[in-house]
CSV table of C-alpha atoms in Angstrom, one decimal:
chain,number,residue,atom,x,y,z
A,1,MET,CA,81.3,-9.5,-53.6
A,2,LEU,CA,78.8,-12.6,-53.1
A,3,SER,CA,82.6,-14.3,-53.8
A,4,ARG,CA,84.2,-12.8,-50.4
A,5,LEU,CA,80.9,-14.6,-48.7
A,6,SER,CA,82.5,-17.7,-46.6
A,7,ALA,CA,80.3,-21.2,-47.1
A,8,GLY,CA,78.9,-21.2,-43.7
A,9,ALA,CA,77.7,-17.2,-44.3
A,10,PHE,CA,75.2,-18.8,-46.5
A,11,LYS,CA,73.8,-22.0,-45.1
A,12,LYS,CA,73.7,-19.6,-41.4
A,13,ALA,CA,71.2,-16.7,-44.1
A,14,ALA,CA,69.9,-19.6,-45.3
A,15,SER,CA,68.8,-21.2,-42.2
A,16,ALA,CA,67.3,-17.8,-41.5
A,17,GLY,CA,65.4,-16.9,-43.8
A,18,PRO,CA,62.7,-20.4,-43.3
A,19,SER,CA,62.2,-19.9,-38.9
A,20,ARG,CA,61.6,-15.3,-40.1
A,21,SER,CA,59.0,-16.4,-41.8
A,22,SER,CA,57.5,-19.4,-39.4
A,23,THR,CA,57.9,-16.0,-36.9
A,24,LEU,CA,55.2,-13.4,-38.3
A,25,PHE,CA,53.3,-16.3,-39.8
A,26,PHE,CA,53.0,-17.9,-36.7
A,27,GLY,CA,52.8,-14.0,-34.6
A,28,ALA,CA,50.1,-13.3,-36.9
A,29,ARG,CA,48.2,-15.8,-36.2
A,30,SER,CA,49.1,-15.6,-31.8
A,31,ALA,CA,47.9,-12.3,-32.2
A,32,SER,CA,44.3,-13.8,-34.3
A,33,VAL,CA,43.8,-16.6,-31.4
A,34,ARG,CA,44.8,-13.7,-28.6
A,35,PHE,CA,41.8,-11.2,-30.4
A,36,ALA,CA,39.2,-14.3,-30.8
A,37,SER,CA,40.1,-14.9,-27.4
A,38,THR,CA,39.4,-11.9,-25.4
A,39,LYS,CA,36.0,-10.6,-27.8
A,40,ALA,CA,35.3,-14.5,-26.5
A,41,SER,CA,36.3,-13.3,-22.7
A,42,ALA,CA,33.8,-9.7,-23.2
A,43,GLU,CA,31.0,-12.3,-24.5
A,44,SER,CA,31.3,-14.5,-21.6
A,45,PHE,CA,31.8,-11.6,-19.1
A,46,VAL,CA,28.8,-10.3,-20.4
A,47,ALA,CA,26.9,-13.3,-20.4
A,48,SER,CA,28.2,-13.8,-16.2
A,49,ARG,CA,26.6,-10.1,-15.5
A,50,THR,CA,23.4,-10.7,-17.5
A,51,ALA,CA,22.6,-14.8,-15.2
A,52,LEU,CA,24.1,-12.2,-12.6
A,53,VAL,CA,21.4,-10.2,-12.4
A,54,ALA,CA,18.7,-12.7,-13.3
A,55,ALA,CA,19.8,-14.4,-10.3
A,56,SER,CA,19.7,-11.5,-8.1
A,57,ALA,CA,15.8,-10.7,-9.7
A,58,VAL,CA,14.8,-14.6,-8.7
A,59,ALA,CA,16.3,-14.2,-5.1
A,60,VAL,CA,14.9,-10.9,-4.3
A,61,GLY,CA,11.4,-11.8,-5.6
A,62,SER,CA,11.5,-15.4,-3.6
A,63,ILE,CA,12.6,-13.4,0.0
A,64,ALA,CA,9.4,-10.4,-1.3
A,65,TRP,CA,7.1,-13.1,-1.9
A,66,TYR,CA,7.6,-15.4,0.9
A,67,THR,CA,7.3,-12.4,3.0
A,68,GLN,CA,4.1,-11.4,1.6
A,69,LEU,CA,3.2,-14.9,2.7
A,70,TYR,CA,4.4,-15.2,6.0
A,71,GLY,CA,5.4,-12.1,7.2
A,72,SER,CA,9.5,-12.9,8.1
A,73,LEU,CA,12.2,-15.3,6.5
A,74,PRO,CA,13.7,-18.1,8.1
A,75,PHE,CA,16.9,-18.0,8.0
A,76,LEU,CA,16.9,-14.4,9.5
A,77,SER,CA,15.6,-14.2,13.6
A,78,GLU,CA,12.8,-11.0,14.3
A,79,VAL,CA,14.1,-8.6,16.6
A,80,HIS,CA,11.7,-7.6,19.9
A,81,ALA,CA,11.8,-6.1,22.5
A,82,SER,CA,9.0,-8.7,24.3
A,83,HIS,CA,8.2,-11.7,23.5
A,84,LEU,CA,6.6,-13.0,21.0
A,85,SER,CA,3.9,-14.6,22.6
A,86,ASP,CA,3.2,-10.6,23.9
A,87,GLU,CA,1.9,-9.1,20.6
A,88,GLY,CA,-1.1,-11.6,20.5
A,89,LEU,CA,-2.3,-13.5,18.4
A,90,HIS,CA,-1.4,-13.1,14.6
A,91,PRO,CA,-4.7,-13.1,13.0
A,92,VAL,CA,-6.8,-14.5,10.1
A,93,ALA,CA,-7.1,-12.7,6.7
A,94,TYR,CA,-11.1,-12.4,5.8
A,95,PRO,CA,-12.3,-11.8,1.8
A,96,TRP,CA,-13.4,-8.3,3.0
A,97,SER,CA,-15.5,-6.4,0.2
A,98,HIS,CA,-13.2,-3.2,0.1
A,99,LYS,CA,-9.8,-5.1,-0.1
A,100,GLY,CA,-9.5,-5.7,-3.5
A,101,VAL,CA,-8.7,-3.2,-5.7
A,102,LEU,CA,-11.4,-2.0,-7.0
A,103,ASP,CA,-13.8,-2.3,-5.3
A,104,THR,CA,-15.3,-0.4,-2.7
A,105,PHE,CA,-16.6,-0.2,0.4
A,106,ASP,CA,-19.7,-1.4,1.4
A,107,HIS,CA,-22.4,0.8,2.4
A,108,ALA,CA,-25.5,-1.1,3.5
A,109,SER,CA,-22.6,-3.0,5.7
A,110,ILE,CA,-21.2,0.4,7.2
A,111,ARG,CA,-24.7,2.1,7.9
A,112,ARG,CA,-25.2,-1.3,10.3
A,113,GLY,CA,-21.8,-0.1,11.7
A,114,TYR,CA,-23.1,2.7,12.2
A,115,GLN,CA,-25.3,2.0,14.6
A,116,VAL,CA,-23.4,-1.0,16.5
A,117,TYR,CA,-21.1,1.9,17.2
A,118,ARG,CA,-23.3,4.5,18.4
A,119,GLU,CA,-25.6,2.0,19.9
A,120,VAL,CA,-22.6,0.4,21.6
A,121,CYS,CA,-19.5,1.3,21.5
A,122,ALA,CA,-20.1,5.0,22.2
A,123,ALA,CA,-20.7,4.5,25.4
A,124,CYS,CA,-17.1,4.4,25.9
A,125,HIS,CA,-15.3,5.0,23.2
A,126,SER,CA,-14.9,8.7,21.0
A,127,LEU,CA,-14.9,9.4,17.0
A,128,ASP,CA,-13.5,12.6,16.6
A,129,ARG,CA,-12.2,12.8,13.5
A,130,ILE,CA,-16.0,12.4,12.0
A,131,ALA,CA,-18.7,14.9,11.9
A,132,TRP,CA,-22.6,14.0,11.0
A,133,ARG,CA,-21.5,15.2,7.6
A,134,ASN,CA,-19.7,13.0,7.0
A,135,LEU,CA,-22.0,10.7,6.8
A,136,VAL,CA,-24.2,12.1,4.5
A,137,GLY,CA,-24.2,10.3,1.0
A,138,VAL,CA,-22.3,7.3,2.6
A,139,SER,CA,-24.4,5.6,5.4
A,140,HIS,CA,-27.2,8.0,5.8
A,141,THR,CA,-29.3,11.1,3.8
A,142,ALA,CA,-28.8,14.2,4.2
A,143,ASP,CA,-32.4,15.0,6.5
A,144,GLU,CA,-31.5,11.1,8.8
A,145,ALA,CA,-28.1,12.8,9.3
A,146,ARG,CA,-29.5,16.5,10.7
A,147,ALA,CA,-32.1,14.2,12.6
A,148,MET,CA,-29.1,12.5,14.2
A,149,ALA,CA,-27.4,15.8,14.8
A,150,GLU,CA,-29.8,17.6,16.4
A,151,GLU,CA,-30.3,14.8,19.7
A,152,VAL,CA,-27.2,15.9,20.6
A,153,GLU,CA,-27.1,19.8,22.4
A,154,TYR,CA,-23.9,20.9,21.5
A,155,THR,CA,-21.7,24.1,23.5
A,156,ASP,CA,-22.1,26.7,21.4
A,157,GLY,CA,-20.4,30.7,22.1
A,158,PRO,CA,-20.1,33.0,23.4
A,159,ASN,CA,-22.7,34.9,22.6
A,160,ASP,CA,-24.2,38.9,23.1
A,161,GLN,CA,-24.0,38.5,26.7
A,162,GLY,CA,-20.8,36.3,26.8
A,163,GLU,CA,-21.8,33.1,27.7
A,164,MET,CA,-21.8,30.0,27.0
A,165,PHE,CA,-25.3,28.5,25.3
A,166,GLN,CA,-26.9,25.0,24.7
A,167,ARG,CA,-27.6,24.7,21.1
A,168,PRO,CA,-29.0,21.6,18.6
A,169,GLY,CA,-26.3,20.2,16.6
A,170,LYS,CA,-26.5,20.6,13.4
A,171,LEU,CA,-23.9,19.1,9.9
A,172,ALA,CA,-20.8,20.1,10.4
A,173,ASP,CA,-20.3,19.1,13.9
A,174,TYR,CA,-18.5,16.0,15.1
A,175,LEU,CA,-19.6,13.6,17.1
A,176,PRO,CA,-19.6,14.0,19.8
A,177,GLY,CA,-17.7,11.9,23.1
A,178,PRO,CA,-19.1,10.1,25.9
A,179,TYR,CA,-16.6,11.8,28.4
A,180,PRO,CA,-15.9,15.6,29.0
A,181,ASN,CA,-12.5,15.1,29.4
A,182,GLU,CA,-10.1,12.2,29.7
A,183,GLU,CA,-9.2,12.2,33.2
A,184,ALA,CA,-13.0,11.7,33.1
A,185,ALA,CA,-12.3,9.0,30.8
A,186,ARG,CA,-10.0,7.4,33.2
A,187,ALA,CA,-12.0,7.3,36.0
A,188,SER,CA,-15.0,5.3,34.3
A,189,ASN,CA,-12.4,3.1,33.2
A,190,GLY,CA,-10.2,2.4,35.8
A,191,GLY,CA,-7.4,4.6,35.3
A,192,ALA,CA,-7.7,2.9,31.2
A,193,MET,CA,-8.1,5.1,28.5
A,194,PRO,CA,-10.7,4.0,25.4
A,195,PRO,CA,-8.6,4.9,22.5
A,196,ASP,CA,-10.4,6.7,20.3
A,197,LEU,CA,-11.8,4.6,17.4
A,198,SER,CA,-11.6,7.4,14.1
A,199,LEU,CA,-7.9,6.0,12.9
A,200,ILE,CA,-7.8,2.1,15.1
A,201,ILE,CA,-7.3,0.2,11.9
A,202,LYS,CA,-4.0,2.7,10.7
A,203,ALA,CA,-3.4,2.3,14.0
A,204,ARG,CA,-3.4,-1.6,15.1
A,205,HIS,CA,-1.3,-3.7,12.8
A,206,GLY,CA,-3.4,-6.3,10.9
A,207,GLY,CA,-6.3,-3.3,10.7
A,208,ALA,CA,-9.3,-4.8,9.8
A,209,ASP,CA,-8.7,-8.8,10.8
A,210,TYR,CA,-7.5,-7.7,14.4
A,211,LEU,CA,-11.0,-5.8,15.0
A,212,PHE,CA,-12.8,-8.6,13.6
A,213,SER,CA,-10.8,-11.0,15.5
A,214,LEU,CA,-10.6,-8.9,18.4
A,215,LEU,CA,-14.5,-8.6,18.8
A,216,THR,CA,-15.0,-12.7,17.9
A,217,GLY,CA,-12.0,-13.6,19.8
A,218,TYR,CA,-12.8,-14.0,24.0
A,219,ILE,CA,-12.4,-16.8,26.0
A,220,ASP,CA,-11.9,-18.4,28.6
A,221,PRO,CA,-8.2,-18.4,29.9
A,222,PRO,CA,-6.5,-21.6,29.0
A,223,ALA,CA,-5.1,-23.5,31.9
A,224,GLY,CA,-1.1,-22.1,33.3
A,225,VAL,CA,-2.9,-18.6,32.7
A,226,GLU,CA,-3.8,-16.7,35.3
A,227,ILE,CA,-5.6,-12.8,34.6
A,228,ARG,CA,-6.1,-10.3,37.8
A,229,GLU,CA,-9.5,-8.9,38.9
A,230,GLY,CA,-10.9,-7.2,36.6
A,231,MET,CA,-9.4,-8.2,33.2
A,232,ASN,CA,-10.6,-10.0,30.7
A,233,TYR,CA,-8.5,-12.9,27.9
A,234,ASN,CA,-8.1,-12.5,24.6
A,235,PRO,CA,-5.5,-14.7,22.3
A,236,TYR,CA,-5.2,-11.9,20.3
A,237,PHE,CA,-4.4,-8.4,22.3
A,238,PRO,CA,-0.8,-8.2,22.9
A,239,GLY,CA,0.1,-10.0,26.5
A,240,GLY,CA,-3.9,-11.5,26.1
A,241,ALA,CA,-5.2,-9.6,29.3
A,242,ILE,CA,-8.0,-6.5,28.2
A,243,SER,CA,-10.0,-4.9,29.7
A,244,MET,CA,-12.9,-4.4,27.9
A,245,PRO,CA,-15.1,-6.8,28.7
A,246,ARG,CA,-16.5,-9.2,25.8
A,247,VAL,CA,-19.6,-6.2,24.7
A,248,LEU,CA,-20.9,-7.7,21.2
A,249,PHE,CA,-23.8,-10.9,21.5
A,250,ASP,CA,-26.1,-12.1,19.7
A,251,GLY,CA,-30.0,-10.1,19.6
A,252,LEU,CA,-27.9,-6.9,21.0
A,253,VAL,CA,-29.2,-4.8,18.3
A,254,GLU,CA,-31.9,-4.4,15.9
A,255,TYR,CA,-31.1,-3.5,12.0
A,256,ASP,CA,-33.4,-1.3,10.0
A,257,ASP,CA,-32.8,-4.3,7.0
A,258,GLY,CA,-33.6,-7.1,9.5
A,259,THR,CA,-30.5,-9.5,9.1
A,260,PRO,CA,-30.0,-11.2,12.4
A,261,ALA,CA,-27.6,-9.2,14.1
A,262,THR,CA,-25.4,-12.5,15.9
A,263,THR,CA,-22.2,-11.6,16.0
A,264,SER,CA,-19.9,-12.2,14.2
A,265,GLN,CA,-22.1,-10.1,11.8
A,266,MET,CA,-22.5,-7.0,14.2
A,267,ALA,CA,-18.0,-7.4,14.6
A,268,LYS,CA,-17.6,-7.3,10.4
A,269,ASP,CA,-20.3,-4.2,10.7
A,270,VAL,CA,-18.4,-2.7,12.6
A,271,THR,CA,-15.3,-3.6,11.5
A,272,THR,CA,-16.3,-1.8,8.0
A,273,PHE,CA,-17.5,1.4,9.3
A,274,LEU,CA,-14.3,1.4,11.4
A,275,SER,CA,-12.1,1.2,8.1
A,276,TRP,CA,-14.4,4.1,6.0
A,277,ALA,CA,-14.1,5.7,9.0
A,278,ALA,CA,-10.5,5.4,9.2
A,279,GLU,CA,-10.6,6.5,5.0
A,280,PRO,CA,-14.0,8.3,4.2
A,281,GLU,CA,-11.4,8.7,0.6
A,282,HIS,CA,-12.0,5.4,-0.6
A,283,ASP,CA,-13.7,5.0,-2.9
A,284,GLU,CA,-13.1,8.4,-4.8
A,285,ARG,CA,-9.3,7.9,-4.7
A,286,LYS,CA,-10.3,4.5,-6.2
A,287,LYS,CA,-12.3,6.2,-8.7
A,288,TYR,CA,-9.3,8.5,-9.4
A,289,GLY,CA,-7.7,5.7,-9.4
A,290,ILE,CA,-8.7,4.3,-12.8
A,291,LYS,CA,-9.6,7.3,-14.6
A,292,ALA,CA,-5.7,8.3,-13.9
A,293,VAL,CA,-4.9,5.0,-15.4
A,294,ILE,CA,-7.5,5.2,-18.7
A,295,ILE,CA,-5.9,8.6,-19.5
A,296,PHE,CA,-2.4,7.7,-18.7
A,297,SER,CA,-2.5,4.8,-20.8
A,298,THR,CA,-4.8,6.5,-23.6
A,299,LEU,CA,-1.5,9.0,-23.6
A,300,PHE,CA,0.6,6.5,-24.1
A,301,VAL,CA,-0.9,5.3,-26.6
A,302,ILE,CA,-0.9,8.9,-28.5
A,303,SER,CA,2.9,9.1,-27.9
A,304,VAL,CA,3.6,6.3,-29.1
A,305,TYR,CA,1.2,6.1,-32.3
A,306,VAL,CA,3.5,10.4,-32.9
A,307,LYS,CA,6.6,9.4,-32.0
A,308,ARG,CA,6.5,6.3,-34.1
A,309,PHE,CA,4.3,8.0,-37.7
A,310,LYS,CA,5.0,11.3,-37.1
A,311,TRP,CA,8.0,12.2,-35.2
A,312,GLY,CA,10.1,8.9,-36.7
A,313,PRO,CA,10.2,10.4,-40.4
A,314,ILE,CA,11.6,13.7,-40.1
A,315,LYS,CA,13.8,11.7,-37.5
A,316,ASN,CA,15.3,8.8,-39.9
A,317,ARG,CA,15.1,11.4,-42.8
A,318,LYS,CA,18.1,12.5,-45.4
A,319,LEU,CA,19.0,15.7,-46.2
A,320,PHE,CA,21.3,16.1,-49.7
A,321,TYR,CA,22.9,19.5,-50.9
A,322,ASN,CA,23.0,19.9,-54.2
A,323,PRO,CA,25.5,22.6,-55.1
A,324,PRO,CA,24.7,25.6,-57.5
A,325,SER,CA,26.5,25.4,-61.0
A,326,SER,CA,29.8,27.2,-61.1
A,327,THR,CA,29.2,28.3,-64.4
A,328,THR,CA,28.3,32.1,-64.6
A,329,LYS,CA,26.1,33.8,-66.8
A,330,THR,CA,28.4,36.1,-69.4
A,331,HIS,CA,27.2,39.0,-70.6
């Protein structure tokens, strides 16, 4: 059969052999190269995703840090219904004694602040959410709070004859307001309604910093600023014109502990008192927080120990099954 093939067929077959083998070799090589490139691309994809996540985290952290420091971003304009000057001057951040994570209120300052409120602020502002019993153990003893409550006459009843009557106050009563109703309050203040001070710290942007700056920030209006009659200029108040005049002056009250009653000291004390009034559970909440951190930290350590030394050996152990021998007993 080989004798019937021509010489040209032999030459064609000889030339086709090396080319086929080379095709197989380079085809395998190209396949391996394609596999290597796929692996490299997968690694680069993971690396790029990791870099993207890290860059995003850095960007978000930088924006949060800048916003915390300055309140707004430089490349985003804020939306306002009015001019920025209508919001008042931004107060300075003061180092309050209760500002820290583990800090509590200065109770001596709370007692002095209550005295400032009672002798100065209570003439116009109410404190509806604070009862006499709330002062016990915070700024006064039970006997002191009871004596102050008994100085006030409260309307109670009806009695057996169906009539209302007056009685001395007790610890369960709330601090009395200066006016019997809202209409009387507006009539006594030229149409303005003095706000209740129970939650004033929570209700105002800036909180304690704003209130302290407001009480100590009364100045003469600058040139070009006109304040109508009956109003007072305070740059920390929105709009600058406030109907409440300056009420704190040096030596206005006489502290029982001998602390000099300067304007800034009285403003600081009454601000501390109103901060407590807005959050009477402040100290207890932080105490419970510390206890919760200690308890949960202990439970976490115990869970790690149990996972590592108790559950770990059980989870990772190997079980071997030895089947019984197939030999049977002969009788």
